[in-house]
Amino acid sequence: MTSADKFDRAALEQLVTKRFFYAPSFQIYGGVAGLYDFGPSGSALLNNIISLWRNHFVLEEEMLEVDTSIMTTYDVLKTSGHVDKFADFMCKDLKNGEIFRADHVIEAVLEARLQGDKEAKAAKAGKSAEEIAAEAAEAAAAKADKKKKKKKGTVVAVELADDVRQSYEECLAQIDNFSGEELAAIMKKFDIRSPESGNELSEPKEFNLMFESLIGPTGQLKGFLRPETAQGQFLNFKKLLEFNNDKMPFASAQVGRSFRNEISPRSGLLRVREFTMAEIEHYVDPENKDHPKFEDVKDVKLTLLPKSVQMSGKTDTVEMTIGDAVAQGVVDNQTLGYFIARIYLFLEKIGIKKDRLRFRQHMDNEMAHYACDCWDAEIHTSYGWIECVGCADRSAYDLTVHSKRTGEKLVVREQLPEPRTIECWQVEINKKTFGPKYKKEAKAVEEALMTLCDEKYAELAKNLEANGVGSVLVNGQDVEVGKDNVTIKRGTVTEHVREYTPNVIEPSFGIGRILYSLLEHSWWVREDDEARNVLSFPAVVAPFKCCLLPLSGNAAFEPFVRKYSRELRQAGVSLRTDDSKASIGRRYARNDELGIPFAITIDFETVENGTVTLRERDSTNQIRDSFENILKTLVNAA
Amino acid sequence: MTSADKFDRAALEQLVTKRFFYAPSFQIYGGVAGLYDFGPSGSALLNNIISLWRNHFVLEEEMLEVDTSIMTTYDVLKTSGHVDKFADFMCKDLKNGEIFRADHVIEAVLEARLQGDKEAKAAKAGKSAEEIAAEAAEAAAAKADKKKKKKKGTVVAVELADDVRQSYEECLAQIDNFSGEELAAIMKKFDIRSPESGNELSEPKEFNLMFESLIGPTGQLKGFLRPETAQGQFLNFKKLLEFNNDKMPFASAQVGRSFRNEISPRSGLLRVREFTMAEIEHYVDPENKDHPKFEDVKDVKLTLLPKSVQMSGKTDTVEMTIGDAVAQGVVDNQTLGYFIARIYLFLEKIGIKKDRLRFRQHMDNEMAHYACDCWDAEIHTSYGWIECVGCADRSAYDLTVHSKRTGEKLVVREQLPEPRTIECWQVEINKKTFGPKYKKEAKAVEEALMTLCDEKYAELAKNLEANGVGSVLVNGQDVEVGKDNVTIKRGTVTEHVREYTPNVIEPSFGIGRILYSLLEHSWWVREDDEARNVLSFPAVVAPFKCCLLPLSGNAAFEPFVRKYSRELRQAGVSLRTDDSKASIGRRYARNDELGIPFAITIDFETVENGTVTLRERDSTNQIRDSFENILKTLVNAA
């Protein structure tokens, strides 16, 4: 029913407002960018998605759900890396003070210039500007890395020299990968100005995206609103392992609000300052990432966009079962694969269209230095492909850094049946050359070298042997290490009790983004009636499952409304009674816009013989039957 | 089973930690006062209470649930009064810097001196200090206004002169009612020092309890973390009324996190900096506060502590049906009465003991100036009577102030069948005398005079007529008004369309406080086994409904664990599998501490014939039956 090309975003936005799915917060005060309130329909949809998430993940796997503080102390987020690294670069219009994200403004300006180049060339070739714009839009939608709509630059048809065009394209391809200095250099080199006013912009300045506050009356204890729910889970690892009777593997989970003080939020629910996340931290033995239930999902077929394809500059996806993907090493391990498949099944269940869902692997330069593999579930919308769920192997990073900082052991201890000798990567620092070479950075470089995952050790060892040098990521920068500074080799150790820091596989869901994508995928217009929008949510997540409509305000209907609504509620069927004076037709249209799958109408025949009509939203088919039978139908429908 | 006198708080606190109901946030970093994380058992209990709340209130009444931003702009909270009034007074130990809440420290010191006086007198009379302490504790527990345990002052047996004793007692009786200046004067007069160090304290300084932050990168937009979920609901009033097809009355509802930057949080979950609230804003016609379903609850019998009793210095409660309470004017109106009864039924359903639950009416000086009546559901715990739910008639205050500030009409419009003449209170300001008398305050006094509720108008009119003067509360202070400044009289106006600002009845639930009280009410110890704590939660809120226990690690049990757990989940029975190596007895004890009502044990007979044992938590009775029959029993049990 829904297809991307017929989609009319303005119509959906109008519906979203009219039926109060969501709206800007404090709208009567003028609103604030990036903050939204969910109305009754949006909030019910949100709650139903969360409830299904809980059933699908938490209850199914007996995950340990927690509910931790939003207000988080400086120390915790300093250790996790957020104080230093959770930042974007911003620049300011030097005349009117408008603020932009540096990478976004570069993209907007260069894309506009490339577009102007195309139009100028097309004009020469005799094509119309509209034809060209349509082609460009198509090309952009097909592009892999356009995840969000940025502010558009003004397009002026000016032809570019070939080398200039190429340097723009190269810059855009790496836009997520630049440091502040590099962004500044690019802005200078390409004379990037405000795409709105044409004014000059300030140099990019780092801006931490966490909301800051002070805890208590003395002003001495700095706190932040958490940027993710994960840290609260890691900090409770020891208690959770104990709660789980020290058994591994296990997972914790949390649903809750997180905050990012975005520089310049746009794109509705897709880039907001306050949002609901649902995160799972699955703790697994780093030596055995098999999953006991992998067998259950191995035949699930997925659309994958592996990093190897992207790195060759392409965006062709491959269809493959998760079983094959893991067997062929496309996906790193069974546990990661298991969750990717479970995420797919969840999104399908709530109503995301299969053909507009893909899993994109992060390229090496996109991943945090500690991550071994990461896949995003991307959903296609009118804004392009949107990252809605991340599924990363965070290795032992978080537990390791918190443990180091607090001195609290965050490990699993396993009595070995008999002592064993294991082979592992061993790192030897050459103290004599290390300190002098890295000076103040020595500690950070050493820490980075100590917490690599096996794949990275193997790569580094290979490079040291082959070239005498290799590199390691330290605070987001590649740092060179040479074989005179460090030796990396396989060695053996003997263990009696095995003590290890578990690795963490983290599926992390942005519920607001999923909800928005679902709205787009569920929206369509009845062919026979242009004005009639429908939202075809599956019953299981629809804001209300059933609408109860008395034919008119006639008093004879009242006892039936009361009786039936009580019985529907008791049977767990969520309900909206619409006894307004609008015609039945108008009320059906209203229900369609709210995505309510079923409507029960009470009329004079009901008063006579207890039968009602049941109308199904998508087909508009109606049947008449006793209320009791209709109730059974509804209960079975979800 | 549970009784207040056998209660052992230390034992419960130990259990809460051991079974990870909750624990201080960031505990491995040392923790922060007033911030707690809920573990798997606490979080499941919390979710189940919320889920029951949603069924009992939101679904039952088709309330319009919303989910609004936590981050709230300065303007909104300036208008609502929180920027100016949501504050406590704090003072500082001048030597060691420790911070106290001024009212709490005065209470602690004066109570300690009064206690010392009693002990000194008793010593004279030959009683032991222990006897006296026990008597005092009993008296304190019976007292109405002791809602939270404050830091105790050190008790020294010193006799007080009668007039001194009396002045202390008078001060304590009004402790919630003092301004900053008054608190400062009292501290000076009574030489109040730190109850911990004996050091001098600084003068009380006002401290706003909202966490402050900055929105966006410019630092120009000040925001606060919301102190209640209510404002987000009021701001959306217009959209909600439209969603409800302009029909009145209706209610909005919200469950979510709120924040108070407490000066010095103590008493575990009872006074925290971050907490989950569930709030209802029921919008009602000020001319008709009857409730259509009042009939359904009128026979609900409640324990009431009306303001008249408290004002006579007593704490004797009265037992009365809500029908009688409204009929006799003890409770102001049907809608308020309806919610009080519904709150009672909800608390009873989740497991709060009836005999430890009462409804206390606010005294006039406790209420906000706009409130007409307010009742707190207080639950008795080892900390005394704790306010867990407030149920206030907020009149038209909130909608009025937001409307005035934004210019957005927040009213209900009703076409009248024919024009009508209504009688109402009319306020005439005498501009000539008003400005000169109140100067800068004139606007605030006028606003206060314009937004009184009918009862307050009647009282003021009576006072003006009888004495020529009356008073009105302005920013928490009584301000005198005379009959030469203002005339208040009944008058008539003719209306065609009736336009009115609805009044708001607000039931507001502190979920954490309810959860803690429930823990106390549910806790007991098996008589035959001192070490065995039990938490007797009703099945409907128990963290997990059923525990699945294979007798041992024998591989023969595994397929049964898998099969039964799947079937239990599919039937909606929440589940914890305990396949640890501990003995069945130890595992039963663990379940009792988690408050899991049922345990299913899989043993060798199961493998033979598919029967299992079902154990009930409170009685420890066991039955053996086929799994299918047991499953039916469980599904029916909640």
PDB file of N, CA and C in Angstrom, chain A residues 25-27 29 37-38 40 46 54 59 62 65 67-71 79 90 212-214 216-217 236 239 243 245 247 257 261 274 402 569 576-579 590, chain B residues 25-27 29 37-38 40 46 59 62 65 67-71 79 90 212-214 216-217 236 239 243 245 247 257 261 274 402 569 576-579 590:
ATOM      1  N   SER A  25       7.233  20.772  21.875  1.00  0.00           N
ATOM      2  CA  SER A  25       6.978  21.071  23.284  1.00  0.00           C
ATOM      3  C   SER A  25       6.814  22.580  23.459  1.00  0.00           C
ATOM      4  N   PHE A  26       6.041  22.974  24.456  1.00  0.00           N
ATOM      5  CA  PHE A  26       5.848  24.406  24.796  1.00  0.00           C
ATOM      6  C   PHE A  26       5.431  25.211  23.579  1.00  0.00           C
ATOM      7  N   GLN A  27       4.595  24.622  22.741  1.00  0.00           N
ATOM      8  CA  GLN A  27       4.253  25.297  21.489  1.00  0.00           C
ATOM      9  C   GLN A  27       3.584  26.648  21.743  1.00  0.00           C
ATOM     10  N   TYR A  29       4.318  28.622  23.888  1.00  0.00           N
ATOM     11  CA  TYR A  29       5.400  29.565  24.225  1.00  0.00           C
ATOM     12  C   TYR A  29       6.361  29.739  23.037  1.00  0.00           C
ATOM     13  N   ASP A  37       6.540  16.856  22.341  1.00  0.00           N
ATOM     14  CA  ASP A  37       5.601  16.162  23.236  1.00  0.00           C
ATOM     15  C   ASP A  37       4.806  15.153  22.421  1.00  0.00           C
ATOM     16  N   PHE A  38       4.598  13.987  22.985  1.00  0.00           N
ATOM     17  CA  PHE A  38       3.743  12.994  22.347  1.00  0.00           C
ATOM     18  C   PHE A  38       2.333  13.126  22.892  1.00  0.00           C
ATOM     19  N   PRO A  40      -1.905  11.807  22.887  1.00  0.00           N
ATOM     20  CA  PRO A  40      -2.487  10.512  23.267  1.00  0.00           C
ATOM     21  C   PRO A  40      -2.226   9.409  22.247  1.00  0.00           C
ATOM     22  N   LEU A  46       3.931   4.797  21.150  1.00  0.00           N
ATOM     23  CA  LEU A  46       5.237   4.675  21.814  1.00  0.00           C
ATOM     24  C   LEU A  46       5.192   3.579  22.881  1.00  0.00           C
ATOM     25  N   ARG A  54       9.719  -5.079  25.038  1.00  0.00           N
ATOM     26  CA  ARG A  54       9.945  -5.788  26.296  1.00  0.00           C
ATOM     27  C   ARG A  54       9.606  -7.271  26.159  1.00  0.00           C
ATOM     28  N   LEU A  59      11.519 -10.276  28.090  1.00  0.00           N
ATOM     29  CA  LEU A  59      10.862 -11.466  28.629  1.00  0.00           C
ATOM     30  C   LEU A  59      11.336 -12.718  27.927  1.00  0.00           C
ATOM     31  N   GLU A  62      14.702 -13.541  29.292  1.00  0.00           N
ATOM     32  CA  GLU A  62      14.878 -13.287  30.728  1.00  0.00           C
ATOM     33  C   GLU A  62      16.028 -12.310  30.977  1.00  0.00           C
ATOM     34  N   GLU A  65      16.162  -6.334  33.455  1.00  0.00           N
ATOM     35  CA  GLU A  65      15.865  -4.930  33.176  1.00  0.00           C
ATOM     36  C   GLU A  65      16.196  -4.070  34.389  1.00  0.00           C
ATOM     37  N   ASP A  67      16.506   0.258  35.847  1.00  0.00           N
ATOM     38  CA  ASP A  67      15.982   1.604  35.656  1.00  0.00           C
ATOM     39  C   ASP A  67      16.910   2.527  36.455  1.00  0.00           C
ATOM     40  N   THR A  68      17.853   3.132  35.769  1.00  0.00           N
ATOM     41  CA  THR A  68      18.910   3.869  36.465  1.00  0.00           C
ATOM     42  C   THR A  68      18.753   5.381  36.288  1.00  0.00           C
ATOM     43  N   SER A  69      19.524   6.133  37.054  1.00  0.00           N
ATOM     44  CA  SER A  69      19.394   7.593  37.066  1.00  0.00           C
ATOM     45  C   SER A  69      19.735   8.224  35.727  1.00  0.00           C
ATOM     46  N   ILE A  70      18.991   9.260  35.398  1.00  0.00           N
ATOM     47  CA  ILE A  70      19.308  10.080  34.227  1.00  0.00           C
ATOM     48  C   ILE A  70      20.446  11.037  34.580  1.00  0.00           C
ATOM     49  N   MET A  71      20.340  11.668  35.760  1.00  0.00           N
ATOM     50  CA  MET A  71      21.392  12.586  36.207  1.00  0.00           C
ATOM     51  C   MET A  71      22.625  11.755  36.536  1.00  0.00           C
ATOM     52  N   THR A  79      35.128   9.009  32.649  1.00  0.00           N
ATOM     53  CA  THR A  79      35.713   7.687  32.421  1.00  0.00           C
ATOM     54  C   THR A  79      35.211   7.051  31.119  1.00  0.00           C
ATOM     55  N   MET A  90      30.938  23.290  15.909  1.00  0.00           N
ATOM     56  CA  MET A  90      29.947  24.258  15.453  1.00  0.00           C
ATOM     57  C   MET A  90      30.653  25.506  14.938  1.00  0.00           C
ATOM     58  N   GLU A 212      24.501  19.955  30.943  1.00  0.00           N
ATOM     59  CA  GLU A 212      25.243  19.977  32.186  1.00  0.00           C
ATOM     60  C   GLU A 212      24.388  20.584  33.284  1.00  0.00           C
ATOM     61  N   SER A 213      24.564  20.123  34.511  1.00  0.00           N
ATOM     62  CA  SER A 213      23.874  20.760  35.637  1.00  0.00           C
ATOM     63  C   SER A 213      24.705  20.577  36.896  1.00  0.00           C
ATOM     64  N   LEU A 214      24.210  21.102  38.005  1.00  0.00           N
ATOM     65  CA  LEU A 214      24.921  20.967  39.276  1.00  0.00           C
ATOM     66  C   LEU A 214      24.039  20.215  40.254  1.00  0.00           C
ATOM     67  N   GLY A 216      22.969  19.231  44.011  1.00  0.00           N
ATOM     68  CA  GLY A 216      23.060  19.703  45.396  1.00  0.00           C
ATOM     69  C   GLY A 216      23.323  21.191  45.477  1.00  0.00           C
ATOM     70  N   PRO A 217      23.254  21.732  46.692  1.00  0.00           N
ATOM     71  CA  PRO A 217      23.285  23.177  46.851  1.00  0.00           C
ATOM     72  C   PRO A 217      24.680  23.792  46.876  1.00  0.00           C
ATOM     73  N   ASN A 236      26.315  -1.232  37.121  1.00  0.00           N
ATOM     74  CA  ASN A 236      25.681  -2.233  37.977  1.00  0.00           C
ATOM     75  C   ASN A 236      26.063  -3.660  37.605  1.00  0.00           C
ATOM     76  N   LYS A 239      26.446  -6.314  40.476  1.00  0.00           N
ATOM     77  CA  LYS A 239      25.187  -6.674  41.126  1.00  0.00           C
ATOM     78  C   LYS A 239      24.324  -7.536  40.208  1.00  0.00           C
ATOM     79  N   PHE A 243      22.911 -11.202  40.744  1.00  0.00           N
ATOM     80  CA  PHE A 243      21.471 -11.470  40.630  1.00  0.00           C
ATOM     81  C   PHE A 243      21.228 -12.660  39.711  1.00  0.00           C
ATOM     82  N   ASN A 245      22.905 -15.238  39.588  1.00  0.00           N
ATOM     83  CA  ASN A 245      23.561 -16.392  40.197  1.00  0.00           C
ATOM     84  C   ASN A 245      24.909 -16.690  39.548  1.00  0.00           C
ATOM     85  N   LYS A 247      25.820 -16.677  36.645  1.00  0.00           N
ATOM     86  CA  LYS A 247      25.804 -17.424  35.375  1.00  0.00           C
ATOM     87  C   LYS A 247      26.020 -16.520  34.170  1.00  0.00           C
ATOM     88  N   ARG A 257      14.742   7.718  29.060  1.00  0.00           N
ATOM     89  CA  ARG A 257      15.022   8.956  28.380  1.00  0.00           C
ATOM     90  C   ARG A 257      16.532   9.215  28.369  1.00  0.00           C
ATOM     91  N   ASN A 261      22.358  17.563  23.637  1.00  0.00           N
ATOM     92  CA  ASN A 261      22.139  18.992  23.405  1.00  0.00           C
ATOM     93  C   ASN A 261      22.578  19.354  21.990  1.00  0.00           C
ATOM     94  N   GLU A 274      15.955  15.280  23.270  1.00  0.00           N
ATOM     95  CA  GLU A 274      15.495  14.407  24.358  1.00  0.00           C
ATOM     96  C   GLU A 274      14.761  13.255  23.696  1.00  0.00           C
ATOM     97  N   HIS A 402      35.816   1.492  33.568  1.00  0.00           N
ATOM     98  CA  HIS A 402      35.209   1.783  34.877  1.00  0.00           C
ATOM     99  C   HIS A 402      35.942   1.047  35.996  1.00  0.00           C
ATOM    100  N   ARG A 569     -12.459  -3.573  27.724  1.00  0.00           N
ATOM    101  CA  ARG A 569     -11.345  -3.280  28.633  1.00  0.00           C
ATOM    102  C   ARG A 569     -10.921  -4.517  29.403  1.00  0.00           C
ATOM    103  N   ARG A 576     -10.983   3.414  22.230  1.00  0.00           N
ATOM    104  CA  ARG A 576     -11.337   4.830  22.211  1.00  0.00           C
ATOM    105  C   ARG A 576     -12.812   4.905  21.876  1.00  0.00           C
ATOM    106  N   THR A 577     -13.573   5.564  22.723  1.00  0.00           N
ATOM    107  CA  THR A 577     -14.988   5.751  22.442  1.00  0.00           C
ATOM    108  C   THR A 577     -15.141   7.067  21.708  1.00  0.00           C
ATOM    109  N   ASP A 578     -15.778   7.054  20.559  1.00  0.00           N
ATOM    110  CA  ASP A 578     -16.013   8.302  19.828  1.00  0.00           C
ATOM    111  C   ASP A 578     -17.520   8.520  19.737  1.00  0.00           C
ATOM    112  N   ASP A 579     -18.048   9.241  20.727  1.00  0.00           N
ATOM    113  CA  ASP A 579     -19.482   9.509  20.734  1.00  0.00           C
ATOM    114  C   ASP A 579     -19.752  10.973  20.374  1.00  0.00           C
ATOM    115  N   ARG A 590     -11.701   9.551  10.834  1.00  0.00           N
ATOM    116  CA  ARG A 590     -10.873   9.930  11.974  1.00  0.00           C
ATOM    117  C   ARG A 590     -10.124   8.708  12.528  1.00  0.00           C
TER     118      ARG A 590
ATOM    119  N   SER B  25      22.811   5.001  42.995  1.00  0.00           N
ATOM    120  CA  SER B  25      23.386   5.110  41.657  1.00  0.00           C
ATOM    121  C   SER B  25      24.895   5.317  41.773  1.00  0.00           C
ATOM    122  N   PHE B  26      25.635   4.897  40.756  1.00  0.00           N
ATOM    123  CA  PHE B  26      27.094   5.086  40.687  1.00  0.00           C
ATOM    124  C   PHE B  26      27.773   4.609  41.959  1.00  0.00           C
ATOM    125  N   GLN B  27      27.288   3.510  42.518  1.00  0.00           N
ATOM    126  CA  GLN B  27      27.816   3.077  43.810  1.00  0.00           C
ATOM    127  C   GLN B  27      29.312   2.786  43.733  1.00  0.00           C
ATOM    128  N   TYR B  29      31.367   4.362  42.183  1.00  0.00           N
ATOM    129  CA  TYR B  29      32.040   5.668  42.230  1.00  0.00           C
ATOM    130  C   TYR B  29      31.761   6.381  43.554  1.00  0.00           C
ATOM    131  N   ASP B  37      19.321   3.564  41.623  1.00  0.00           N
ATOM    132  CA  ASP B  37      19.052   2.708  40.472  1.00  0.00           C
ATOM    133  C   ASP B  37      18.163   1.557  40.918  1.00  0.00           C
ATOM    134  N   PHE B  38      17.194   1.216  40.103  1.00  0.00           N
ATOM    135  CA  PHE B  38      16.371   0.043  40.370  1.00  0.00           C
ATOM    136  C   PHE B  38      16.952  -1.157  39.642  1.00  0.00           C
ATOM    137  N   PRO B  40      16.763  -5.481  38.675  1.00  0.00           N
ATOM    138  CA  PRO B  40      15.742  -6.243  37.952  1.00  0.00           C
ATOM    139  C   PRO B  40      14.449  -6.434  38.753  1.00  0.00           C
ATOM    140  N   LEU B  46       8.323  -1.802  39.854  1.00  0.00           N
ATOM    141  CA  LEU B  46       7.974  -0.448  39.404  1.00  0.00           C
ATOM    142  C   LEU B  46       7.121  -0.506  38.133  1.00  0.00           C
ATOM    143  N   LEU B  59      -6.839   3.575  31.258  1.00  0.00           N
ATOM    144  CA  LEU B  59      -7.705   2.801  30.383  1.00  0.00           C
ATOM    145  C   LEU B  59      -9.151   2.826  30.880  1.00  0.00           C
ATOM    146  N   GLU B  62     -10.578   6.137  29.929  1.00  0.00           N
ATOM    147  CA  GLU B  62     -10.143   6.660  28.626  1.00  0.00           C
ATOM    148  C   GLU B  62      -9.465   8.023  28.770  1.00  0.00           C
ATOM    149  N   GLU B  65      -3.418   9.967  27.640  1.00  0.00           N
ATOM    150  CA  GLU B  65      -2.053   9.931  28.155  1.00  0.00           C
ATOM    151  C   GLU B  65      -1.113  10.689  27.221  1.00  0.00           C
ATOM    152  N   ASP B  67       3.175  12.244  26.759  1.00  0.00           N
ATOM    153  CA  ASP B  67       4.558  11.999  27.137  1.00  0.00           C
ATOM    154  C   ASP B  67       5.323  13.248  26.715  1.00  0.00           C
ATOM    155  N   THR B  68       5.557  14.146  27.660  1.00  0.00           N
ATOM    156  CA  THR B  68       6.094  15.455  27.306  1.00  0.00           C
ATOM    157  C   THR B  68       7.550  15.595  27.754  1.00  0.00           C
ATOM    158  N   SER B  69       8.195  16.654  27.308  1.00  0.00           N
ATOM    159  CA  SER B  69       9.626  16.856  27.569  1.00  0.00           C
ATOM    160  C   SER B  69       9.929  17.039  29.051  1.00  0.00           C
ATOM    161  N   ILE B  70      11.039  16.484  29.460  1.00  0.00           N
ATOM    162  CA  ILE B  70      11.551  16.727  30.811  1.00  0.00           C
ATOM    163  C   ILE B  70      12.233  18.101  30.844  1.00  0.00           C
ATOM    164  N   MET B  71      13.048  18.379  29.833  1.00  0.00           N
ATOM    165  CA  MET B  71      13.728  19.675  29.764  1.00  0.00           C
ATOM    166  C   MET B  71      12.681  20.736  29.466  1.00  0.00           C
ATOM    167  N   THR B  79       6.260  31.256  34.666  1.00  0.00           N
ATOM    168  CA  THR B  79       4.811  31.485  34.704  1.00  0.00           C
ATOM    169  C   THR B  79       4.125  30.594  35.737  1.00  0.00           C
ATOM    170  N   MET B  90      18.186  26.962  53.054  1.00  0.00           N
ATOM    171  CA  MET B  90      19.278  26.130  53.535  1.00  0.00           C
ATOM    172  C   MET B  90      20.221  26.968  54.403  1.00  0.00           C
ATOM    173  N   GLU B 212      19.112  23.165  36.867  1.00  0.00           N
ATOM    174  CA  GLU B 212      19.157  24.133  35.784  1.00  0.00           C
ATOM    175  C   GLU B 212      20.129  23.668  34.714  1.00  0.00           C
ATOM    176  N   SER B 213      19.842  24.006  33.456  1.00  0.00           N
ATOM    177  CA  SER B 213      20.801  23.713  32.396  1.00  0.00           C
ATOM    178  C   SER B 213      20.630  24.733  31.273  1.00  0.00           C
ATOM    179  N   LEU B 214      21.425  24.611  30.244  1.00  0.00           N
ATOM    180  CA  LEU B 214      21.326  25.516  29.100  1.00  0.00           C
ATOM    181  C   LEU B 214      21.000  24.702  27.865  1.00  0.00           C
ATOM    182  N   GLY B 216      20.938  24.238  23.856  1.00  0.00           N
ATOM    183  CA  GLY B 216      21.582  24.730  22.639  1.00  0.00           C
ATOM    184  C   GLY B 216      22.948  25.319  22.911  1.00  0.00           C
ATOM    185  N   PRO B 217      23.659  25.634  21.844  1.00  0.00           N
ATOM    186  CA  PRO B 217      25.064  26.006  21.982  1.00  0.00           C
ATOM    187  C   PRO B 217      25.287  27.476  22.334  1.00  0.00           C
ATOM    188  N   ASN B 236      -0.539  21.546  26.813  1.00  0.00           N
ATOM    189  CA  ASN B 236      -1.190  20.883  25.677  1.00  0.00           C
ATOM    190  C   ASN B 236      -2.715  20.855  25.806  1.00  0.00           C
ATOM    191  N   LYS B 239      -4.873  21.257  22.539  1.00  0.00           N
ATOM    192  CA  LYS B 239      -4.791  20.104  21.633  1.00  0.00           C
ATOM    193  C   LYS B 239      -5.540  18.907  22.198  1.00  0.00           C
ATOM    194  N   PHE B 243      -8.580  16.855  20.685  1.00  0.00           N
ATOM    195  CA  PHE B 243      -8.490  15.404  20.505  1.00  0.00           C
ATOM    196  C   PHE B 243      -9.716  14.721  21.100  1.00  0.00           C
ATOM    197  N   ASN B 245     -12.625  15.712  20.986  1.00  0.00           N
ATOM    198  CA  ASN B 245     -13.792  16.221  20.262  1.00  0.00           C
ATOM    199  C   ASN B 245     -14.519  17.308  21.045  1.00  0.00           C
ATOM    200  N   LYS B 247     -15.217  17.591  23.997  1.00  0.00           N
ATOM    201  CA  LYS B 247     -16.120  17.138  25.056  1.00  0.00           C
ATOM    202  C   LYS B 247     -15.507  17.303  26.447  1.00  0.00           C
ATOM    203  N   ARG B 257       9.633  10.766  34.573  1.00  0.00           N
ATOM    204  CA  ARG B 257      10.646  11.169  35.521  1.00  0.00           C
ATOM    205  C   ARG B 257      10.510  12.656  35.828  1.00  0.00           C
ATOM    206  N   ASN B 261      16.208  19.075  43.070  1.00  0.00           N
ATOM    207  CA  ASN B 261      17.583  19.124  43.549  1.00  0.00           C
ATOM    208  C   ASN B 261      17.580  19.337  45.067  1.00  0.00           C
ATOM    209  N   GLU B 274      15.582  12.405  41.919  1.00  0.00           N
ATOM    210  CA  GLU B 274      15.052  11.997  40.617  1.00  0.00           C
ATOM    211  C   GLU B 274      14.035  10.913  40.892  1.00  0.00           C
ATOM    212  N   HIS B 402      -0.951  30.459  32.333  1.00  0.00           N
ATOM    213  CA  HIS B 402      -0.305  30.221  31.033  1.00  0.00           C
ATOM    214  C   HIS B 402      -1.016  30.991  29.924  1.00  0.00           C
ATOM    215  N   ARG B 569       5.532 -17.891  29.119  1.00  0.00           N
ATOM    216  CA  ARG B 569       5.673 -16.573  28.486  1.00  0.00           C
ATOM    217  C   ARG B 569       4.515 -16.292  27.549  1.00  0.00           C
ATOM    218  N   ARG B 576      10.939 -16.118  36.113  1.00  0.00           N
ATOM    219  CA  ARG B 576      12.376 -16.165  36.367  1.00  0.00           C
ATOM    220  C   ARG B 576      12.773 -17.621  36.463  1.00  0.00           C
ATOM    221  N   THR B 577      13.730 -18.023  35.655  1.00  0.00           N
ATOM    222  CA  THR B 577      14.226 -19.389  35.734  1.00  0.00           C
ATOM    223  C   THR B 577      15.400 -19.402  36.698  1.00  0.00           C
ATOM    224  N   ASP B 578      15.342 -20.247  37.701  1.00  0.00           N
ATOM    225  CA  ASP B 578      16.471 -20.348  38.628  1.00  0.00           C
ATOM    226  C   ASP B 578      17.055 -21.749  38.522  1.00  0.00           C
ATOM    227  N   ASP B 579      18.036 -21.900  37.623  1.00  0.00           N
ATOM    228  CA  ASP B 579      18.662 -23.211  37.440  1.00  0.00           C
ATOM    229  C   ASP B 579      20.051 -23.222  38.050  1.00  0.00           C
ATOM    230  N   ARG B 590      15.111 -17.834  48.260  1.00  0.00           N
ATOM    231  CA  ARG B 590      15.448 -16.720  47.371  1.00  0.00           C
ATOM    232  C   ARG B 590      14.178 -16.166  46.703  1.00  0.00           C
TER     233      ARG B 590
END
